[in-house]
Structure formats: C-alpha cells, structure tokens
Amino acid sequence: MPRSGRTLLKSCGNEPAVLTKDLLRFQLRDGRIVPTLLKPTPGHLALAGSLIDHWNGGVGKRLGELEDEAVPLLHESRALVVARGLQKLVLDRCRFVDAASAEHLRREALLASAAALRAPATDADAHRTAIADGLGLDSAALAERLYGDLPDQAVLEAGPDLDPGDLLAQYNLALCQGLLTHASELRITVHDAATGLRRKLLKALRWRRLLAHIAGDDGAALDLVVSGPGSVLDQATRYGLQLALFLPALACAKRWSAAATVKVPRVGGGSAVLTLDHTLDLPGDSAFLGHVPAELRDLTTALAAACPEWTLEDPQLMPLSDGEIVVSDLQLRADGATWRIELFHRWHGSALARRLTQIARGQAPGLLLGVDRALARTAAVAPLLDDPLFARRGF
C-alpha cells in the first residue's frame, strides 16, 4: 500500500519516457518500419499546449479527476493514439503525492462490518452508518477515505516543465525508443571525430550494461554493433529498455546513423529494419554521458581508504590489432603500472571467450577481466574460468 506522504515522480529522474507498444505509430514499407513522427504543425502544437496547460493547471487535484477532465482534450485529436501518447509523456513529467495509507482503516472497517453482520441492520445505509459511528467518522468520510490510497487518488504536486515544441520532440524520441525495445541488433556509426564525445558515448553504453562490438576508431567513423533483447534470452524486456534509453545519448552526436532489425509490434511477429539518423532532429540528453554510478563512487572512496597508493583513472579506449576496441569499465594505476578492467555481466557472456583469445594472442596487455558471479555459474562460462589464463588475468 502507498506510504503516507510519499512523493511520486512518475518519470525516473532524467530518464526519458518510452512509448509502450499500444501507443506506437509506424508504417511498413518494403521491409522497413518507418515511425510516424509528429511535425510541429499548428494542430499538433495546439494539442500539446492544451495538455500541458491542463496538467499544469491541475495542481492540488487528484489524478483520477484530472484524467477524466482530460478526455475531451484527447478526443480533439484526429488520431486518439497520438493524444494518448502525448498525455503519457506529460504524465511522466508530473509529480504526485500519494494519500496517507488507508490499510489500517480498511482492516478496522472490515472487521467491524463482519462483526455487525451477526445482527444485521435494517438496510445497507444503516449498516454503513453504524460502522462509521464505531470508527468515529460519518458515512461520507468513511466512504471517501476507505480506498483513498488507490493510484487515482494521488494528488498532483507539480505539473510538467515542458513547452509544446519540446513535447512534440520528446514524443518523436519516445516513439523511436519504443520501437527499439523490440530490436535484435543495433548497428551504429558515429561520424563525430571528437574523442571526448566518443569516450562518453562508449562509457554510457557500458554503464547501460549493453553488449557491443566496437571498431573503426580511425578519426573518421566509430562503428558499433549492439546486441539487443532478441539475442539475449534472459531478461529481454529489461535489456530492450536499456537499449532504447541509450538513444538520447547517441542523439547528442552531431552526425550519426543507426539501423536495427526489430520485431514488428502487433503485426504477427515479422521483422523489419528501422533506420534512424541525425537528420530526424531527435532531442539528445547528455545527462547520462557524465553519469557516475553510485557503486563506482563508493569504490573510489573505499579504494582511497584501503590502498592509498592505488588510484582510479578515467578509462581510456584500448584499440586491438584486429580492429576491435575494448571499452574498459575501470582503469587502475598501481605501482607505476596501468591496468584496465573490463567487467562481464550476465548479458556479456558471449564476448568473454573472444576476449580471452585476444589476451592469449598478446593483443590486450594490461587488461584484467571481472566476471559476474551469476554469469560464472552458467554452463557456457564456467569452463572458461578454469583456463590458467583467466587465473592470471581474471577474477
């Protein structure tokens, strides 16, 4: 049950919202899936502005009441699914406060009602009045408070900080992200030559726990092949969301392109190719590019206390002779030597054998491998950890 006074921010901090399958609009053309993006026409801008004004003007009202009042606005759109998608994005940027938990009151009322039924009142109204009197309330107050902690009773504390143009841009981004959650593979080319941006993009990729084969860091283009949920049997939905949430970081690049094979939503399970690039003007979000996860901050603090002669550095890219680039998670300097550390999580098991082979060939000096305990117990990975090479370079 909701806790008293809990503030609910429907969106996850800076995380952009993703449109769900029932809200996706697209067309199929010759094996391609083309998202139906919104243009900033007067009609679209007016609809976006009306929804923003409605929710900003509803501070202090209950969620259910505001949703009912928004129905006429939604039906002003010629495509109801568009209006519903826009409202979802608006709601995801609202902040609500739940009512106090009614669990104790419900329990007391139901126990009192069960006891009173042993000697039933003359009618239902008399029964309700007797129960309310026993709890020190009147019937109307009891009826209102008995289920006052349901989700639609949450009170709007702050509306969306958006303008109509921003909302349309966020809709287009969320639509593309919604399609990406169904991808089996995403191929990306970043044409920006700025090393700093590339490193930040690759770090964001790693901290999203996404598996990627990276190559071509030649100053002209950076090529990435990112495996999607279609090639990951475990926790596919969660992995697909992480893949979609990487798109705003990618959109921070000035020149980029991406192509994905996706399972077509709602159309019998066929596949189609989704192509995206910088010409779509999808809004970028750089917040995650500089993100430092809490576990890394904690590790830095613990390491400084336990081993002051060791220091964590900003990880550098490690190009290999076969054209692949290793993006390490950590870089440690100790006793005058630099060690890069690559961590393999449950979605990264397929790359571990390749990395061990590359180390055996002398391609990755100074690279250490860390393997998640859950991954280490799997039938495919456990034999790899018996390799003497892993004993020297892994943990």
Short mmCIF file of C-alpha atoms in Angstrom, two decimals:
data_model
loop_
_atom_site.label_atom_id
_atom_site.label_comp_id
_atom_site.label_asym_id
_atom_site.label_seq_id
_atom_site.Cartn_x
_atom_site.Cartn_y
_atom_site.Cartn_z
CA MET A 1 0.00 0.00 0.00
CA PRO A 2 1.21 3.58 -0.59
CA ARG A 3 3.01 5.15 2.31
CA SER A 4 1.84 8.37 3.88
CA GLY A 5 3.24 11.49 2.27
CA ARG A 6 5.24 9.62 -0.37
CA THR A 7 6.15 11.82 -3.33
CA LEU A 8 5.85 10.02 -6.63
CA LEU A 9 7.71 11.38 -9.63
CA LYS A 10 6.28 9.36 -12.47
CA SER A 11 9.40 9.68 -14.60
CA CYS A 12 12.72 8.24 -13.43
CA GLY A 13 14.79 11.34 -12.82
CA ASN A 14 16.36 12.36 -16.12
CA GLU A 15 15.31 9.17 -17.88
CA PRO A 16 13.16 9.93 -20.92
CA ALA A 17 9.84 8.11 -21.14
CA VAL A 18 9.37 5.38 -23.76
CA LEU A 19 6.08 4.83 -25.59
CA THR A 20 4.51 1.46 -24.90
CA LYS A 21 3.54 -0.99 -27.66
CA ASP A 22 -0.11 0.14 -27.80
CA LEU A 23 0.96 3.74 -28.46
CA LEU A 24 3.44 3.10 -31.28
CA ARG A 25 2.59 4.56 -34.72
CA PHE A 26 4.50 3.34 -37.75
CA GLN A 27 4.25 2.25 -41.36
CA LEU A 28 5.73 -0.78 -43.12
CA ARG A 29 7.41 -0.10 -46.47
CA ASP A 30 9.38 -2.72 -48.41
CA GLY A 31 10.76 -4.44 -45.33
CA ARG A 32 11.33 -1.20 -43.43
CA ILE A 33 9.49 0.06 -40.37
CA VAL A 34 9.04 3.84 -40.50
CA PRO A 35 7.98 5.66 -37.32
CA THR A 36 5.17 8.17 -37.87
CA LEU A 37 6.88 11.21 -36.39
CA LEU A 38 4.96 14.35 -35.47
CA LYS A 39 5.65 17.59 -37.28
CA PRO A 40 5.24 20.90 -35.41
CA THR A 41 2.03 21.79 -37.23
CA PRO A 42 -0.40 24.30 -35.66
CA GLY A 43 -2.77 21.44 -34.78
CA HIS A 44 -0.12 19.33 -33.07
CA LEU A 45 1.28 22.33 -31.19
CA ALA A 46 -2.21 23.32 -30.05
CA LEU A 47 -2.95 19.81 -28.77
CA ALA A 48 0.39 19.64 -26.95
CA GLY A 49 -0.19 23.08 -25.44
CA SER A 50 -3.71 22.17 -24.26
CA LEU A 51 -2.46 19.03 -22.49
CA ILE A 52 0.43 20.87 -20.84
CA ASP A 53 -1.89 23.66 -19.67
CA HIS A 54 -4.44 21.16 -18.35
CA TRP A 55 -1.93 19.30 -16.17
CA ASN A 56 -0.09 22.43 -15.04
CA GLY A 57 -3.44 23.92 -14.03
CA GLY A 58 -4.44 20.85 -12.04
CA VAL A 59 -2.05 21.18 -9.10
CA GLY A 60 -3.86 20.09 -5.95
CA LYS A 61 -6.34 17.84 -7.79
CA ARG A 62 -6.47 14.05 -7.82
CA LEU A 63 -5.04 12.00 -10.68
CA GLY A 64 -8.33 10.25 -11.49
CA GLU A 65 -10.21 13.54 -11.60
CA LEU A 66 -7.64 15.12 -13.92
CA GLU A 67 -7.64 12.10 -16.24
CA ASP A 68 -11.44 12.29 -16.54
CA GLU A 69 -11.27 16.02 -17.31
CA ALA A 70 -8.61 15.40 -19.97
CA VAL A 71 -10.82 13.04 -22.03
CA PRO A 72 -12.40 15.83 -24.15
CA LEU A 73 -8.93 17.21 -24.91
CA LEU A 74 -7.73 13.79 -26.10
CA HIS A 75 -10.69 13.46 -28.45
CA GLU A 76 -9.84 16.78 -30.11
CA SER A 77 -7.04 14.95 -31.92
CA ARG A 78 -7.81 13.23 -35.23
CA ALA A 79 -5.62 10.34 -34.00
CA LEU A 80 -6.53 9.38 -30.44
CA VAL A 81 -3.37 7.26 -30.09
CA VAL A 82 -1.26 10.40 -30.67
CA ALA A 83 -3.09 12.30 -27.95
CA ARG A 84 -2.74 9.37 -25.56
CA GLY A 85 0.98 9.19 -26.31
CA LEU A 86 1.44 12.90 -25.66
CA GLN A 87 -0.50 12.63 -22.40
CA LYS A 88 1.68 9.72 -21.27
CA LEU A 89 4.79 11.86 -21.75
CA VAL A 90 3.16 14.76 -19.89
CA LEU A 91 2.16 12.46 -17.01
CA ASP A 92 5.66 11.02 -16.82
CA ARG A 93 6.91 14.52 -16.06
CA CYS A 94 4.35 15.26 -13.37
CA ARG A 95 4.97 14.80 -9.66
CA PHE A 96 2.28 13.33 -7.45
CA VAL A 97 1.87 12.83 -3.70
CA ASP A 98 0.02 9.74 -2.55
CA ALA A 99 -2.64 10.00 0.12
CA ALA A 100 -1.98 8.50 3.53
CA SER A 101 -2.28 4.73 3.62
CA ALA A 102 -5.81 3.50 4.34
CA GLU A 103 -4.75 -0.07 5.09
CA HIS A 104 -5.36 0.19 8.86
CA LEU A 105 -8.72 1.92 8.38
CA ARG A 106 -9.83 -0.74 5.88
CA ARG A 107 -8.89 -3.52 8.25
CA GLU A 108 -10.79 -1.96 11.15
CA ALA A 109 -13.83 -1.22 8.98
CA LEU A 110 -13.98 -4.73 7.52
CA LEU A 111 -13.60 -6.37 10.94
CA ALA A 112 -16.33 -4.14 12.35
CA SER A 113 -18.56 -4.88 9.36
CA ALA A 114 -18.11 -8.64 9.75
CA ALA A 115 -18.98 -8.43 13.44
CA ALA A 116 -22.05 -6.26 12.77
CA LEU A 117 -23.43 -8.74 10.24
CA ARG A 118 -24.07 -11.20 13.07
CA ALA A 119 -27.02 -8.97 13.92
CA PRO A 120 -27.78 -7.26 10.57
CA ALA A 121 -29.13 -3.72 10.41
CA THR A 122 -32.41 -2.97 8.70
CA ASP A 123 -30.70 -1.82 5.46
CA ALA A 124 -27.28 -1.09 3.92
CA ASP A 125 -27.34 2.60 4.81
CA ALA A 126 -27.98 1.82 8.45
CA HIS A 127 -25.18 -0.76 8.40
CA ARG A 128 -22.70 1.78 6.93
CA THR A 129 -23.75 4.42 9.45
CA ALA A 130 -23.20 2.03 12.36
CA ILE A 131 -19.73 1.08 11.13
CA ALA A 132 -18.78 4.73 10.59
CA ASP A 133 -20.05 5.72 14.05
CA GLY A 134 -17.96 2.96 15.62
CA LEU A 135 -14.84 4.35 13.88
CA GLY A 136 -15.59 7.94 14.85
CA LEU A 137 -16.45 9.04 11.29
CA ASP A 138 -19.55 9.93 9.34
CA SER A 139 -20.62 7.73 6.43
CA ALA A 140 -19.43 10.13 3.72
CA ALA A 141 -15.97 10.50 5.26
CA LEU A 142 -15.62 6.73 5.65
CA ALA A 143 -16.60 6.13 2.02
CA GLU A 144 -14.06 8.71 0.82
CA ARG A 145 -11.19 7.53 2.98
CA LEU A 146 -11.70 3.77 2.79
CA TYR A 147 -9.93 3.47 -0.58
CA GLY A 148 -8.33 6.91 -0.68
CA ASP A 149 -4.85 5.44 -1.26
CA LEU A 150 -5.63 3.95 -4.68
CA PRO A 151 -3.41 5.26 -7.52
CA ASP A 152 -6.08 7.53 -8.99
CA GLN A 153 -6.36 9.31 -5.63
CA ALA A 154 -2.76 10.63 -5.79
CA VAL A 155 -2.65 14.44 -5.69
CA LEU A 156 -0.77 16.42 -8.34
CA GLU A 157 2.04 18.36 -6.70
CA ALA A 158 3.82 19.75 -9.79
CA GLY A 159 2.96 19.79 -13.48
CA PRO A 160 5.22 19.17 -16.48
CA ASP A 161 8.06 21.58 -17.19
CA LEU A 162 7.62 21.46 -20.97
CA ASP A 163 6.62 23.70 -23.85
CA PRO A 164 4.63 22.37 -26.84
CA GLY A 165 7.63 22.16 -29.15
CA ASP A 166 9.63 20.20 -26.56
CA LEU A 167 6.73 17.81 -26.04
CA LEU A 168 6.48 17.03 -29.76
CA ALA A 169 10.25 16.41 -29.92
CA GLN A 170 10.08 14.14 -26.88
CA TYR A 171 7.19 12.26 -28.49
CA ASN A 172 9.28 11.54 -31.59
CA LEU A 173 12.17 10.33 -29.42
CA ALA A 174 9.90 8.15 -27.26
CA LEU A 175 8.30 6.66 -30.39
CA CYS A 176 11.68 5.63 -31.80
CA GLN A 177 12.70 4.28 -28.40
CA GLY A 178 9.52 2.23 -28.19
CA LEU A 179 10.38 0.55 -31.49
CA LEU A 180 13.96 -0.07 -30.36
CA THR A 181 12.79 -2.13 -27.39
CA HIS A 182 11.93 -4.81 -29.96
CA ALA A 183 15.36 -4.79 -31.67
CA SER A 184 17.51 -7.88 -32.07
CA GLU A 185 20.58 -5.86 -33.12
CA LEU A 186 21.50 -2.20 -33.47
CA ARG A 187 24.27 -1.05 -35.80
CA ILE A 188 25.55 2.45 -35.13
CA THR A 189 28.01 4.71 -36.92
CA VAL A 190 29.19 7.89 -35.20
CA HIS A 191 30.88 10.28 -37.62
CA ASP A 192 31.86 12.87 -34.99
CA ALA A 193 35.63 12.79 -34.64
CA ALA A 194 35.69 14.33 -31.14
CA THR A 195 37.44 11.78 -28.91
CA GLY A 196 35.77 13.13 -25.77
CA LEU A 197 32.25 12.57 -27.10
CA ARG A 198 33.15 9.07 -28.30
CA ARG A 199 34.54 8.09 -24.94
CA LYS A 200 31.44 9.41 -23.18
CA LEU A 201 29.13 7.56 -25.55
CA LEU A 202 31.01 4.32 -25.03
CA LYS A 203 31.03 4.80 -21.28
CA ALA A 204 27.27 5.36 -21.35
CA LEU A 205 26.96 2.17 -23.40
CA ARG A 206 28.89 0.20 -20.81
CA TRP A 207 27.01 1.59 -17.83
CA ARG A 208 23.77 0.68 -19.56
CA ARG A 209 25.13 -2.90 -19.40
CA LEU A 210 24.81 -3.15 -23.19
CA LEU A 211 26.87 -5.65 -25.13
CA ALA A 212 28.64 -4.12 -28.15
CA HIS A 213 31.34 -4.93 -30.65
CA ILE A 214 33.23 -1.68 -31.27
CA ALA A 215 35.56 -0.95 -34.17
CA GLY A 216 36.84 1.72 -36.56
CA ASP A 217 38.16 4.39 -34.21
CA ASP A 218 40.21 5.93 -37.01
CA GLY A 219 39.14 9.54 -36.65
CA ALA A 220 36.60 9.20 -39.43
CA ALA A 221 33.88 6.93 -38.02
CA LEU A 222 33.18 4.81 -34.99
CA ASP A 223 31.21 1.63 -35.69
CA LEU A 224 29.24 -0.21 -33.02
CA VAL A 225 27.19 -3.38 -33.22
CA VAL A 226 24.95 -3.51 -30.15
CA SER A 227 23.14 -6.74 -29.40
CA GLY A 228 19.50 -6.27 -28.50
CA PRO A 229 16.95 -8.22 -26.47
CA GLY A 230 16.25 -10.53 -29.41
CA SER A 231 19.70 -12.08 -28.90
CA VAL A 232 19.52 -12.15 -25.10
CA LEU A 233 17.38 -14.91 -23.62
CA ASP A 234 17.44 -13.66 -20.04
CA GLN A 235 15.58 -10.50 -19.02
CA ALA A 236 14.91 -9.46 -22.62
CA THR A 237 12.40 -6.75 -21.70
CA ARG A 238 14.78 -5.06 -19.29
CA TYR A 239 17.64 -5.26 -21.78
CA GLY A 240 15.46 -3.81 -24.53
CA LEU A 241 14.63 -0.83 -22.33
CA GLN A 242 18.32 -0.18 -21.70
CA LEU A 243 18.92 -0.29 -25.45
CA ALA A 244 16.16 2.26 -26.00
CA LEU A 245 17.45 4.51 -23.23
CA PHE A 246 20.82 4.72 -24.97
CA LEU A 247 19.25 6.55 -27.93
CA PRO A 248 19.12 10.03 -26.27
CA ALA A 249 22.86 9.78 -25.55
CA LEU A 250 23.53 8.82 -29.17
CA ALA A 251 21.43 11.76 -30.35
CA CYS A 252 23.93 14.11 -28.67
CA ALA A 253 26.33 13.41 -31.57
CA LYS A 254 26.16 15.84 -34.49
CA ARG A 255 26.38 13.18 -37.20
CA TRP A 256 25.25 9.63 -36.56
CA SER A 257 23.20 6.86 -38.10
CA ALA A 258 21.70 3.64 -36.76
CA ALA A 259 19.94 0.63 -38.23
CA ALA A 260 18.11 -2.06 -36.26
CA THR A 261 16.27 -5.25 -37.08
CA VAL A 262 13.11 -5.15 -34.99
CA LYS A 263 10.20 -7.44 -34.39
CA VAL A 264 7.18 -5.58 -35.72
CA PRO A 265 4.77 -4.82 -32.85
CA ARG A 266 1.17 -6.02 -33.19
CA VAL A 267 1.65 -7.49 -36.70
CA GLY A 268 2.12 -11.22 -36.28
CA GLY A 269 5.76 -11.30 -35.27
CA GLY A 270 7.51 -10.42 -38.54
CA SER A 271 10.73 -8.40 -38.66
CA ALA A 272 11.62 -5.13 -40.37
CA VAL A 273 14.53 -2.70 -40.49
CA LEU A 274 14.38 0.55 -38.54
CA THR A 275 16.79 3.30 -39.66
CA LEU A 276 17.46 6.44 -37.65
CA ASP A 277 19.95 9.29 -38.02
CA HIS A 278 20.75 12.87 -37.03
CA THR A 279 18.50 14.35 -39.75
CA LEU A 280 15.44 13.36 -37.68
CA ASP A 281 16.45 16.00 -35.09
CA LEU A 282 15.73 13.71 -32.15
CA PRO A 283 16.48 15.53 -28.89
CA GLY A 284 19.66 14.40 -27.18
CA ASP A 285 20.06 14.03 -23.44
CA SER A 286 23.61 14.45 -22.18
CA ALA A 287 22.77 13.81 -18.52
CA PHE A 288 23.86 10.17 -18.64
CA LEU A 289 27.05 10.95 -20.57
CA GLY A 290 28.60 12.29 -17.40
CA HIS A 291 26.85 9.83 -15.09
CA VAL A 292 28.96 8.26 -12.35
CA PRO A 293 27.14 5.25 -10.84
CA ALA A 294 26.90 5.07 -7.06
CA GLU A 295 28.86 1.81 -6.94
CA LEU A 296 31.81 3.47 -8.71
CA ARG A 297 31.77 6.43 -6.32
CA ASP A 298 31.72 4.01 -3.39
CA LEU A 299 34.57 2.00 -4.90
CA THR A 300 36.67 5.13 -5.35
CA THR A 301 36.16 6.08 -1.70
CA ALA A 302 36.87 2.56 -0.41
CA LEU A 303 39.98 2.21 -2.56
CA ALA A 304 41.41 5.52 -1.37
CA ALA A 305 40.98 4.42 2.25
CA ALA A 306 42.29 0.86 1.86
CA CYS A 307 45.04 1.33 -0.76
CA PRO A 308 46.06 5.00 -0.97
CA GLU A 309 48.90 4.11 -3.36
CA TRP A 310 46.32 2.90 -5.92
CA THR A 311 44.27 5.38 -7.95
CA LEU A 312 41.29 5.04 -10.27
CA GLU A 313 41.63 6.95 -13.54
CA ASP A 314 39.26 7.84 -16.33
CA PRO A 315 39.29 4.69 -18.54
CA GLN A 316 40.93 5.07 -21.96
CA LEU A 317 39.89 3.19 -25.08
CA MET A 318 42.05 0.18 -25.97
CA PRO A 319 42.26 -0.43 -29.75
CA LEU A 320 43.21 -4.03 -30.63
CA SER A 321 45.16 -5.14 -33.69
CA ASP A 322 42.11 -6.90 -35.17
CA GLY A 323 40.20 -3.60 -35.32
CA GLU A 324 38.05 -4.09 -32.22
CA ILE A 325 38.11 -1.52 -29.44
CA VAL A 326 37.88 -2.52 -25.78
CA VAL A 327 35.94 -0.11 -23.59
CA SER A 328 37.09 -0.88 -20.07
CA ASP A 329 34.86 -0.18 -17.08
CA LEU A 330 37.69 0.82 -14.77
CA GLN A 331 41.30 1.92 -15.09
CA LEU A 332 43.61 1.43 -12.14
CA ARG A 333 47.12 2.75 -11.62
CA ALA A 334 49.22 0.85 -9.09
CA ASP A 335 52.97 0.54 -8.53
CA GLY A 336 53.73 2.52 -11.68
CA ALA A 337 51.63 0.24 -13.93
CA THR A 338 48.25 0.90 -15.53
CA TRP A 339 45.61 -1.83 -15.56
CA ARG A 340 42.33 -1.66 -17.45
CA ILE A 341 39.46 -3.71 -16.05
CA GLU A 342 36.58 -4.99 -18.18
CA LEU A 343 33.55 -6.33 -16.33
CA PHE A 344 31.35 -9.06 -17.82
CA HIS A 345 27.74 -9.11 -16.63
CA ARG A 346 25.02 -11.65 -17.39
CA TRP A 347 24.36 -10.17 -20.83
CA HIS A 348 28.04 -10.13 -21.83
CA GLY A 349 28.93 -13.80 -21.53
CA SER A 350 29.20 -14.39 -25.29
CA ALA A 351 32.10 -11.92 -25.54
CA LEU A 352 34.23 -13.48 -22.80
CA ALA A 353 35.68 -16.31 -24.90
CA ARG A 354 36.68 -13.86 -27.63
CA ARG A 355 38.41 -11.61 -25.11
CA LEU A 356 40.37 -14.49 -23.59
CA THR A 357 41.54 -15.48 -27.08
CA GLN A 358 42.67 -11.93 -27.78
CA ILE A 359 44.61 -11.81 -24.49
CA ALA A 360 46.26 -15.16 -25.30
CA ARG A 361 47.44 -13.64 -28.59
CA GLY A 362 49.00 -10.72 -26.73
CA GLN A 363 46.53 -8.20 -28.11
CA ALA A 364 45.40 -6.68 -24.79
CA PRO A 365 48.33 -6.10 -22.43
CA GLY A 366 47.30 -4.75 -19.06
CA LEU A 367 43.67 -5.85 -19.40
CA LEU A 368 42.01 -7.63 -16.46
CA LEU A 369 38.64 -9.38 -16.66
CA GLY A 370 35.98 -9.43 -13.96
CA VAL A 371 33.06 -11.89 -14.27
CA ASP A 372 29.73 -11.56 -12.51
CA ARG A 373 29.14 -14.47 -10.10
CA ALA A 374 25.78 -15.35 -11.68
CA LEU A 375 27.40 -15.47 -15.11
CA ALA A 376 30.34 -17.52 -13.79
CA ARG A 377 27.97 -20.34 -12.78
CA THR A 378 26.47 -20.78 -16.26
CA ALA A 379 27.32 -23.86 -18.34
CA ALA A 380 28.81 -21.77 -21.16
CA VAL A 381 31.09 -19.62 -19.00
CA ALA A 382 32.17 -21.86 -16.11
CA PRO A 383 34.67 -23.88 -18.26
CA LEU A 384 36.31 -20.65 -19.43
CA LEU A 385 37.17 -19.75 -15.86
CA ASP A 386 39.22 -22.94 -15.49
CA ASP A 387 41.65 -21.63 -18.12
CA PRO A 388 45.04 -20.84 -16.49
CA LEU A 389 44.98 -17.56 -18.42
CA PHE A 390 41.88 -16.49 -16.50
CA ALA A 391 43.58 -17.38 -13.23
CA ARG A 392 46.29 -14.83 -14.10
CA ARG A 393 44.14 -12.09 -15.64
CA GLY A 394 40.63 -12.58 -14.26
CA PHE A 395 38.59 -12.54 -11.11
#
